[in-house]
PDB file of C-alpha atoms and ligand atoms in Angstrom:
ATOM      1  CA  UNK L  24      30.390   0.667  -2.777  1.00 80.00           C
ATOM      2  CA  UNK L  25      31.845   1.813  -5.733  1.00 95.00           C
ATOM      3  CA  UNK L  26      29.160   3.794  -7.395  1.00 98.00           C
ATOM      4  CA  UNK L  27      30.697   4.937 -10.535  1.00 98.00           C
ATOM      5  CA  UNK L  28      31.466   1.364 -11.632  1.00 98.00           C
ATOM      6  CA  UNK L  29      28.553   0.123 -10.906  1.00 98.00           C
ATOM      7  CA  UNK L  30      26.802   3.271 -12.757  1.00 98.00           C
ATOM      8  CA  UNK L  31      29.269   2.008 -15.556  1.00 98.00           C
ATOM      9  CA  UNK L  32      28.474  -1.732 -15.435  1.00 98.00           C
ATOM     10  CA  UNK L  33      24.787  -0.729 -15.984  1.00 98.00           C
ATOM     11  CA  UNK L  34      24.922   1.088 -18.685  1.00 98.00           C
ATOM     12  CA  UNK L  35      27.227  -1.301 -20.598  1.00 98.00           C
ATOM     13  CA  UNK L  36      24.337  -3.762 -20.002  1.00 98.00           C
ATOM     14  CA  UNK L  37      21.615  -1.797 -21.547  1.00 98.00           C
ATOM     15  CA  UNK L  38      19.947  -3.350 -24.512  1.00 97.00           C
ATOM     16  CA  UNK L  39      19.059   0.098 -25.508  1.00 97.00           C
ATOM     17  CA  UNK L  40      21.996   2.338 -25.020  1.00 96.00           C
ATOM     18  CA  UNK L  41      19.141   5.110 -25.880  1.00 97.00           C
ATOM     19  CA  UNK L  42      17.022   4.042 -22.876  1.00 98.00           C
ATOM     20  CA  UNK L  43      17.281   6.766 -19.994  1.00 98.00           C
ATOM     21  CA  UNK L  44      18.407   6.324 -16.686  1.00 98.00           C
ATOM     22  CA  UNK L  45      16.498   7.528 -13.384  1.00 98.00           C
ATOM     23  CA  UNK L  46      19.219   6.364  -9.856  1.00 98.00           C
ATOM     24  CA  UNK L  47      17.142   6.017  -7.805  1.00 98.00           C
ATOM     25  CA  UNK L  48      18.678   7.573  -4.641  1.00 98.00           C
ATOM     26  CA  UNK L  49      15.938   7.165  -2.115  1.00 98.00           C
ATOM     27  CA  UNK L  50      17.260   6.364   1.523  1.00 97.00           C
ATOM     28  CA  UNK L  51      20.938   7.018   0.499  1.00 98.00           C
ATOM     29  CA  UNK L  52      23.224   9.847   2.062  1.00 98.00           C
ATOM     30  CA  UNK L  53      23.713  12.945  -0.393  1.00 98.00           C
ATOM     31  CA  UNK L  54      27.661  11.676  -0.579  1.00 98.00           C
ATOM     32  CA  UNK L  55      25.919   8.500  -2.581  1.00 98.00           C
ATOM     33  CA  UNK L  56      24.361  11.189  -4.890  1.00 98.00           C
ATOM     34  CA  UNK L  57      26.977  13.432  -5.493  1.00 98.00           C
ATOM     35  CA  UNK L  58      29.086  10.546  -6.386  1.00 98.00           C
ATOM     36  CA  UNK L  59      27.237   9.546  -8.566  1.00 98.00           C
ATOM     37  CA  UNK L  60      26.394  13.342 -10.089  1.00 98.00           C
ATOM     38  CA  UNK L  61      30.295  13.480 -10.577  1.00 98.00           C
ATOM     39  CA  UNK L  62      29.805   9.810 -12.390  1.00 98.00           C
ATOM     40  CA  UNK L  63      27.856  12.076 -14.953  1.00 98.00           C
ATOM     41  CA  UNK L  64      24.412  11.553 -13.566  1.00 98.00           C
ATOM     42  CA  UNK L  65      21.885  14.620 -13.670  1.00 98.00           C
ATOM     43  CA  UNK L  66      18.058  12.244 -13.244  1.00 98.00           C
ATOM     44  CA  UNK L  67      17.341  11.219  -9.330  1.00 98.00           C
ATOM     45  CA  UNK L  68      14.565   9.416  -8.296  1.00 98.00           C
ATOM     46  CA  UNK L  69      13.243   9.677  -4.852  1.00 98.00           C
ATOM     47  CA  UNK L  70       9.872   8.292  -2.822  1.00 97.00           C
ATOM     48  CA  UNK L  71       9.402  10.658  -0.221  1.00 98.00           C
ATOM     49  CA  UNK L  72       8.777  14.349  -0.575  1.00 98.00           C
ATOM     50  CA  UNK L  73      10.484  15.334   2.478  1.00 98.00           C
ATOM     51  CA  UNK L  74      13.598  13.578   1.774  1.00 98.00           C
ATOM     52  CA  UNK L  75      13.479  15.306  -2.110  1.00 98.00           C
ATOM     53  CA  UNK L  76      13.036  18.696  -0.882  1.00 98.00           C
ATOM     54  CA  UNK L  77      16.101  18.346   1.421  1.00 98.00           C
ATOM     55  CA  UNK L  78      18.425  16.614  -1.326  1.00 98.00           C
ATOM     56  CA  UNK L  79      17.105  19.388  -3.514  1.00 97.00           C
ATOM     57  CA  UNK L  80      18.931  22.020  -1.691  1.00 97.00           C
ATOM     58  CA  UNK L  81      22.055  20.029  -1.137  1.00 98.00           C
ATOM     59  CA  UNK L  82      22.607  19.094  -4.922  1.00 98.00           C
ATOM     60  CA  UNK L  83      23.364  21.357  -7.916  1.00 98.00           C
ATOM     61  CA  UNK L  84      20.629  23.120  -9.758  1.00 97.00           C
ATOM     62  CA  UNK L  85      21.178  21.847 -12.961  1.00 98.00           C
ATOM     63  CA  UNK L  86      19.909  17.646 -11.016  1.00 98.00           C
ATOM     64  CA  UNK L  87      16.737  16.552 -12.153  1.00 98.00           C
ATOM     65  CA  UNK L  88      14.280  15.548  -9.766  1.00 98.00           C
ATOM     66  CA  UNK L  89      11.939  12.404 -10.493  1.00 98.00           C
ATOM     67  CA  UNK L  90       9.270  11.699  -8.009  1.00 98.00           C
ATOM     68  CA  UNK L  91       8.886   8.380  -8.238  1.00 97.00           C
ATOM     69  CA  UNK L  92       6.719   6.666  -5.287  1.00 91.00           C
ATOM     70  CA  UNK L  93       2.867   7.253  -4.202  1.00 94.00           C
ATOM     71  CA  UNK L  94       2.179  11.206  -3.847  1.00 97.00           C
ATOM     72  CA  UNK L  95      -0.488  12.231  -1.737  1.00 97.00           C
ATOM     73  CA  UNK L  96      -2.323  14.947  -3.665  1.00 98.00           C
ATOM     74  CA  UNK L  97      -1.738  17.610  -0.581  1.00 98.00           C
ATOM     75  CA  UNK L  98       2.245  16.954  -0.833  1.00 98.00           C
ATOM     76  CA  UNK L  99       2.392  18.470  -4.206  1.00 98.00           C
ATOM     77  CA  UNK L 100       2.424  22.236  -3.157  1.00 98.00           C
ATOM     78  CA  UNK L 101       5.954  21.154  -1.951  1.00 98.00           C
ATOM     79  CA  UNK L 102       7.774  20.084  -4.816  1.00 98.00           C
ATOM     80  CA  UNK L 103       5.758  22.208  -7.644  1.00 98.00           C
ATOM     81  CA  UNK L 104       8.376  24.433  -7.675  1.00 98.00           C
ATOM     82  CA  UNK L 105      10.854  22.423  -9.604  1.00 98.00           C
ATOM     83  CA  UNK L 106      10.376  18.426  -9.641  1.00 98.00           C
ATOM     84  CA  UNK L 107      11.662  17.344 -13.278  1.00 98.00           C
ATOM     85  CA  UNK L 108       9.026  14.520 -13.791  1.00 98.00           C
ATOM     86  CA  UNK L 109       6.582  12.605 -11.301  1.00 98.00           C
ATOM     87  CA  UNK L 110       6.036   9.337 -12.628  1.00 98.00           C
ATOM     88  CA  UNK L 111       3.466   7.820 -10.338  1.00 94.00           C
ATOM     89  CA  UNK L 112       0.358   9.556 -11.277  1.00 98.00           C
ATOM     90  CA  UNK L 113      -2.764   7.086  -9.918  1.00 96.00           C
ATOM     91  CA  UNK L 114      -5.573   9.016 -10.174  1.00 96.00           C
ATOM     92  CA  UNK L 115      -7.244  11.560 -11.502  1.00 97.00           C
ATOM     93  CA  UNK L 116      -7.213  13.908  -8.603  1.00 97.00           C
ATOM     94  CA  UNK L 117      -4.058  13.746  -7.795  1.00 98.00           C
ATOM     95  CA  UNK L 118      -3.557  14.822 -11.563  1.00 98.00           C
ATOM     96  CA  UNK L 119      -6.234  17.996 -10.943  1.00 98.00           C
ATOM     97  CA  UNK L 120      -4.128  18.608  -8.239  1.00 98.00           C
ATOM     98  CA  UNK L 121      -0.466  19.178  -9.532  1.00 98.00           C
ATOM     99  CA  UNK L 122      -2.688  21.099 -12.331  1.00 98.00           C
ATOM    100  CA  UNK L 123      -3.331  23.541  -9.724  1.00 98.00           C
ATOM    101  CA  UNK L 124      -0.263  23.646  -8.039  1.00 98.00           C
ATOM    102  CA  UNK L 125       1.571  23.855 -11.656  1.00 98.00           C
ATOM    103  CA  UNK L 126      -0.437  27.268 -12.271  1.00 98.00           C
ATOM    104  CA  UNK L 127       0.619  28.481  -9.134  1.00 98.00           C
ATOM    105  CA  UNK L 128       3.882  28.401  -9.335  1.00 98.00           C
ATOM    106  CA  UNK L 129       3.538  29.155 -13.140  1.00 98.00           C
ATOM    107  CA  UNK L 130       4.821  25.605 -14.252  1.00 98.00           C
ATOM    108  CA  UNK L 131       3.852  23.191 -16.746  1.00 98.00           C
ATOM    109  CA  UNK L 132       4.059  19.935 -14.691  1.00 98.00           C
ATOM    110  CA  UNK L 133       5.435  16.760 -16.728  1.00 98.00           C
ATOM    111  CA  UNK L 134       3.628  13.550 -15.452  1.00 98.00           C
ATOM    112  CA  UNK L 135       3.345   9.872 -16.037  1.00 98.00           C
ATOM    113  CA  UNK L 136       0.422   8.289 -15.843  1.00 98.00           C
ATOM    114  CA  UNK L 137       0.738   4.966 -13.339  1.00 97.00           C
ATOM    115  CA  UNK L 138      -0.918   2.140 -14.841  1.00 97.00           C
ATOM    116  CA  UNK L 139      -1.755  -0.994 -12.572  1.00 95.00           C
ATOM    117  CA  UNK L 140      -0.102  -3.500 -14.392  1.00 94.00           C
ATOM    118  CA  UNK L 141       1.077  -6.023 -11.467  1.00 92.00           C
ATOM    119  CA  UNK L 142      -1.050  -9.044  -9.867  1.00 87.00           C
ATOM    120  CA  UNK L 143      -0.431  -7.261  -6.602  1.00 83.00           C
ATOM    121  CA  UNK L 144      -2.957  -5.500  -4.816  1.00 77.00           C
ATOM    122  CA  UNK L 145      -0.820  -3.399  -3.276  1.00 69.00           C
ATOM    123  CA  UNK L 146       0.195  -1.471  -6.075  1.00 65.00           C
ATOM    124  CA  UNK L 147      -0.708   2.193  -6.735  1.00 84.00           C
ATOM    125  CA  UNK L 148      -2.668   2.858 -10.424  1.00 93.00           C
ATOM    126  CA  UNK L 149      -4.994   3.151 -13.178  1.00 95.00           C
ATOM    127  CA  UNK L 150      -6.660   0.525 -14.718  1.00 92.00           C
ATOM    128  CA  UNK L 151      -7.801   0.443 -17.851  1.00 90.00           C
ATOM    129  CA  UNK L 152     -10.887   1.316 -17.209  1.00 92.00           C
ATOM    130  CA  UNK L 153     -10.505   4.010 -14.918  1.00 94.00           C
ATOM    131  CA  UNK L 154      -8.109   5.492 -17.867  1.00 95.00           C
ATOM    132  CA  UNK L 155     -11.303   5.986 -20.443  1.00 95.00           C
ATOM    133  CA  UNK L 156     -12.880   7.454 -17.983  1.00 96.00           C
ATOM    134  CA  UNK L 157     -10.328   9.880 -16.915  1.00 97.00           C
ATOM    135  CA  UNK L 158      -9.791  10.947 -20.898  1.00 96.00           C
ATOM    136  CA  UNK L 159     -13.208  11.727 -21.367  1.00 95.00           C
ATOM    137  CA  UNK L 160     -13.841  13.676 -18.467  1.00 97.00           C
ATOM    138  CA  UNK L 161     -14.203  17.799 -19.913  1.00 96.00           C
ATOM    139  CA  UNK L 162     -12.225  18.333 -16.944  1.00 97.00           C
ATOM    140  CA  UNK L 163      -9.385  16.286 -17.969  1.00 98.00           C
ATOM    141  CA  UNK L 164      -9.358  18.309 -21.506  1.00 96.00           C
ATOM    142  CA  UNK L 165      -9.662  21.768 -19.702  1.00 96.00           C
ATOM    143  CA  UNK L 166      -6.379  21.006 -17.963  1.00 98.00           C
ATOM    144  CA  UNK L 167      -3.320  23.818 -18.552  1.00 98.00           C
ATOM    145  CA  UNK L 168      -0.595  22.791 -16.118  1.00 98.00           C
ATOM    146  CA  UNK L 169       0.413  19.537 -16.897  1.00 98.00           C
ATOM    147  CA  UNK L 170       1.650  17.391 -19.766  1.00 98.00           C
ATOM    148  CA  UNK L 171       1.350  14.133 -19.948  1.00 98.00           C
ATOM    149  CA  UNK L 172       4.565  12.451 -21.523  1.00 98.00           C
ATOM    150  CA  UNK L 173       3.927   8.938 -20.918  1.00 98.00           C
ATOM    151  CA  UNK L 174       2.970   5.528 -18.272  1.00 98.00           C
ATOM    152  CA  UNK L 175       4.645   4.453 -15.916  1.00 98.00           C
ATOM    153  CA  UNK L 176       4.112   0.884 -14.523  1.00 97.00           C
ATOM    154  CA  UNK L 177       5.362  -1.696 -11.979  1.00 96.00           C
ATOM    155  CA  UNK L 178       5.684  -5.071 -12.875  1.00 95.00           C
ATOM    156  CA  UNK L 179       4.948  -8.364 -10.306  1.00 94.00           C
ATOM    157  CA  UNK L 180       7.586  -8.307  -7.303  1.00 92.00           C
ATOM    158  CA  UNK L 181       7.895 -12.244  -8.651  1.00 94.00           C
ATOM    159  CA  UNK L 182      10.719 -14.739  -9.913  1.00 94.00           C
ATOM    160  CA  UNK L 183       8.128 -15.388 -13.045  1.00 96.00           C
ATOM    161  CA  UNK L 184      10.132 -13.753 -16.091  1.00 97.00           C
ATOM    162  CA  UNK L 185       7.561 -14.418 -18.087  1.00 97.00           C
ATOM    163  CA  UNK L 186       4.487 -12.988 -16.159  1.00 97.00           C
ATOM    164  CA  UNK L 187       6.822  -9.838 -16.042  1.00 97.00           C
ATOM    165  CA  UNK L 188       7.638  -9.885 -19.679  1.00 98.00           C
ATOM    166  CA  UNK L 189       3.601 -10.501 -20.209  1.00 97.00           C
ATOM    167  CA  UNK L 190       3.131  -7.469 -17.612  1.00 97.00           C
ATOM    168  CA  UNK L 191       5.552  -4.721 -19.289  1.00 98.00           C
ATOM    169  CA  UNK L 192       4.458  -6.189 -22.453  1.00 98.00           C
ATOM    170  CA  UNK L 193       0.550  -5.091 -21.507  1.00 97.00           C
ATOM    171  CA  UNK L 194       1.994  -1.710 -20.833  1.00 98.00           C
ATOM    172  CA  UNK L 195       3.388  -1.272 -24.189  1.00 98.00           C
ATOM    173  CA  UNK L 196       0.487  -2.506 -25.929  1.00 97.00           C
ATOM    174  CA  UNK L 197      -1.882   0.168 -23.770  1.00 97.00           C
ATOM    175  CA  UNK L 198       1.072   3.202 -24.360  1.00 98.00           C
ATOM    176  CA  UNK L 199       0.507   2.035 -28.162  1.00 98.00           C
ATOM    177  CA  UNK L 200      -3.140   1.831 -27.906  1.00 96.00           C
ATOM    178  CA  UNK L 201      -3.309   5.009 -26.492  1.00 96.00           C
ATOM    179  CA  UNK L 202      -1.065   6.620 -28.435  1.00 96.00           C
ATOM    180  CA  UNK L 203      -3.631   6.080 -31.550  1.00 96.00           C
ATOM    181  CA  UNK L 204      -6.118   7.636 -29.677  1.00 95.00           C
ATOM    182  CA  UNK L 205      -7.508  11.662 -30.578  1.00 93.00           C
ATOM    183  CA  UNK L 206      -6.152  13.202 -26.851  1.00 95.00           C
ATOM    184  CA  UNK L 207      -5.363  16.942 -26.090  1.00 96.00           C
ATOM    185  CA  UNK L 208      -2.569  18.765 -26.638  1.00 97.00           C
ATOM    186  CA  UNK L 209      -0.934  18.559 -24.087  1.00 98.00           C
ATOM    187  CA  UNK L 210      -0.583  14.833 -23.890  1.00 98.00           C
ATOM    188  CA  UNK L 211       2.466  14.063 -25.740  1.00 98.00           C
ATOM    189  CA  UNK L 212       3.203  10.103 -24.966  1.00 98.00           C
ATOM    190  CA  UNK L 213       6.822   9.605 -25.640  1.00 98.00           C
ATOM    191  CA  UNK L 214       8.155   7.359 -22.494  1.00 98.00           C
ATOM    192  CA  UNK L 215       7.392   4.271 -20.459  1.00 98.00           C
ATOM    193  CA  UNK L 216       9.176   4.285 -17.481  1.00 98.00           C
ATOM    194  CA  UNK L 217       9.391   0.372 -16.537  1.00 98.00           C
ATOM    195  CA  UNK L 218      12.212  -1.604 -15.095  1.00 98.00           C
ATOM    196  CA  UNK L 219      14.164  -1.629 -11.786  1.00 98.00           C
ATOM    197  CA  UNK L 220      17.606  -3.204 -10.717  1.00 98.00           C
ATOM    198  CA  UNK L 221      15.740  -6.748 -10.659  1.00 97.00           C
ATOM    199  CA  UNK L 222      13.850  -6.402 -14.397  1.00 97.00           C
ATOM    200  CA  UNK L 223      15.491  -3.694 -16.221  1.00 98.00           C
ATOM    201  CA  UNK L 224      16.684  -5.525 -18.891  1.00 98.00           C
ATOM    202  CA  UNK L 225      13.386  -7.549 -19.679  1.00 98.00           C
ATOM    203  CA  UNK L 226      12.051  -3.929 -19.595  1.00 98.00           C
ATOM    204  CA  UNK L 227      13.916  -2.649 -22.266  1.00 98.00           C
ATOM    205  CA  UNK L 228      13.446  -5.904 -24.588  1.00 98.00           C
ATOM    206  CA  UNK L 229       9.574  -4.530 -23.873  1.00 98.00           C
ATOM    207  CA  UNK L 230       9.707  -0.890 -25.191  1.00 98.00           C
ATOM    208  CA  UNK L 231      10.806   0.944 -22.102  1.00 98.00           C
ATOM    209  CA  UNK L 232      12.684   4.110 -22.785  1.00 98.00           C
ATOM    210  CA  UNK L 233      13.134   4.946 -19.058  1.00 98.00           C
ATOM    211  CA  UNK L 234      14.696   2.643 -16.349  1.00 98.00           C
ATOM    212  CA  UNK L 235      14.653   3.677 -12.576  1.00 98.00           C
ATOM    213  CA  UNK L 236      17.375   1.783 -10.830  1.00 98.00           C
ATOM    214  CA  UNK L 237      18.478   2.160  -7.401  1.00 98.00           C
ATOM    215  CA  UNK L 238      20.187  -1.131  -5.903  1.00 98.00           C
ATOM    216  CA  UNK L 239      22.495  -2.316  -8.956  1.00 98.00           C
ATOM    217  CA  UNK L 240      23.810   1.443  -8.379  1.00 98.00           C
ATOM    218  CA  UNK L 241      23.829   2.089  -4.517  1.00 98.00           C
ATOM    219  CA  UNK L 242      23.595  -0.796  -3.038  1.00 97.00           C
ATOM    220  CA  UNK L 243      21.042  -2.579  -1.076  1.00 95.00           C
ATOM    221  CA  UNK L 244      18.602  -0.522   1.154  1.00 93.00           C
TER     222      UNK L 244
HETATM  223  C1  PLP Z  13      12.727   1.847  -5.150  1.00 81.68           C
HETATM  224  C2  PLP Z  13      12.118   1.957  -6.488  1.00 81.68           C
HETATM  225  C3  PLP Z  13      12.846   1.648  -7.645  1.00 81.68           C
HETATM  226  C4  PLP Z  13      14.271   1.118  -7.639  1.00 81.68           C
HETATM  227  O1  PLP Z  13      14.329  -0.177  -7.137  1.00 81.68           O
HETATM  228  P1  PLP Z  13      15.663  -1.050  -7.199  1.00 81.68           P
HETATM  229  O2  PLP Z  13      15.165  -2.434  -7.135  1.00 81.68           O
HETATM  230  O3  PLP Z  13      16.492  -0.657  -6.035  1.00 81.68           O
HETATM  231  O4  PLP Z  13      16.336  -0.753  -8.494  1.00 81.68           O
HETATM  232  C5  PLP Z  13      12.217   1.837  -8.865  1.00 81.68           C
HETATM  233  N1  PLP Z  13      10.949   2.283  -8.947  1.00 81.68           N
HETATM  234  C6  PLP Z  13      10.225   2.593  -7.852  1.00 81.68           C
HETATM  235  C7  PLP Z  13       8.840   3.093  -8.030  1.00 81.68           C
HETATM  236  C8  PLP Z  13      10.777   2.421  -6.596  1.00 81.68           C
HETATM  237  O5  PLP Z  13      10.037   2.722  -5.515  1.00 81.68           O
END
């Protein structure tokens, strides 16, 4: 597996050179990530808080940690201290959660929101619904720890390029929608993190500004 190249072959295929890029390292041996560290690579995505706080310690401190899978609200204590970004924020107290655990270790937290954008049932996140509700809540305004920088969603695991497109398409039109909205401070919507190895370049046709690719870099799982 040549890791660099394939970090290279990526990039040349962006549609937006501007886009960032999230490997997503889950499952892989910390040789796989330091090559691809040396490649020039500082954002990591993992799944499973275990196997981030271990990599953690084995990689320089200057990597960026993206917590990218379902987090169970009393996990968070454990990666407070320095995750970079955790993109799969479903609910609302999960969000009250890394709130707290963001004043205890005297962070500001940045989060995506999740947003159920799939046909699957199986995947994690808000609907719309569920959003409004979460955005007028007075405890949602009285939060301190966190900022909110953007969605995050996962499109059908499907063939159908067009019911993705339609999917990450929806997600752009909600990040817009919201965007217009009167929200707090500290939500500052900037990225959409949407596209893997399989749809990353119908992804950034869509808006997306951040791409989390694992296979197209490391290899099959
Ligand atoms: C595993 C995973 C990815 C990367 O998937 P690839 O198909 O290997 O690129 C992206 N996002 C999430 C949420 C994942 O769990």
């Amino acid at each position: 597996m040549d890791i660099k190249a394939n970090l290279q072959a990526v990039k040349k295929s962006f549609i937006n050179p501007n886009c960032k890029l999230i490997a997503v390292s889950k499952t892989k041996p910390i040789e796989a990530l330091k090559e691809a560290y040396e490649a020039g690579i500082r954002d990591f995505g993992e799944n499973k808080v275990q196997e981030i706080q271990w990599k953690q310690l084995e990689m320089p401190e200057d990597t960026k940690w993206h917590m990218i899978g379902h987090l169970q609200s009393n996990k968070v204590k454990y990666i407070a201290s320095f995750i970079h970004l955790i993109h799969g924020v479903d609910s609302f107290k999960l969000l009250k959660e890394i709130n707290k655990q963001g004043n205890k270790a005297d962070r500001v937290i940045s989060v995506l929101l999740q947003i159920h954008i799939s046909e699957e049932e199986s995947k994690f996140g808000f609907d719309h619904a569920e959003l409004d509700e979460m955005i007028a809540d007075p405890e949602f305004l009285a939060l301190t720890h966190v900022k909110i920088i953007g969605l995050m969603g996962m499109a059908t695991f499907t063939d159908n390029q067009d019911q993705v497109r339609k999917e990450f398409r929806g997600l752009k039109g909600l990040f817009e929608a919201l965007k217009s909205k009167t929200l707090p401070d500290f939500v500052q919507l900037e990225e959409i993190s949407m596209g893997m190895s399989g749809d990353y370049l119908i992804a950034q046709e869509e808006g997306s500004t951040m791409v989390r690719i694992g296979s197209s870099i490391f290899g099959a799982r």
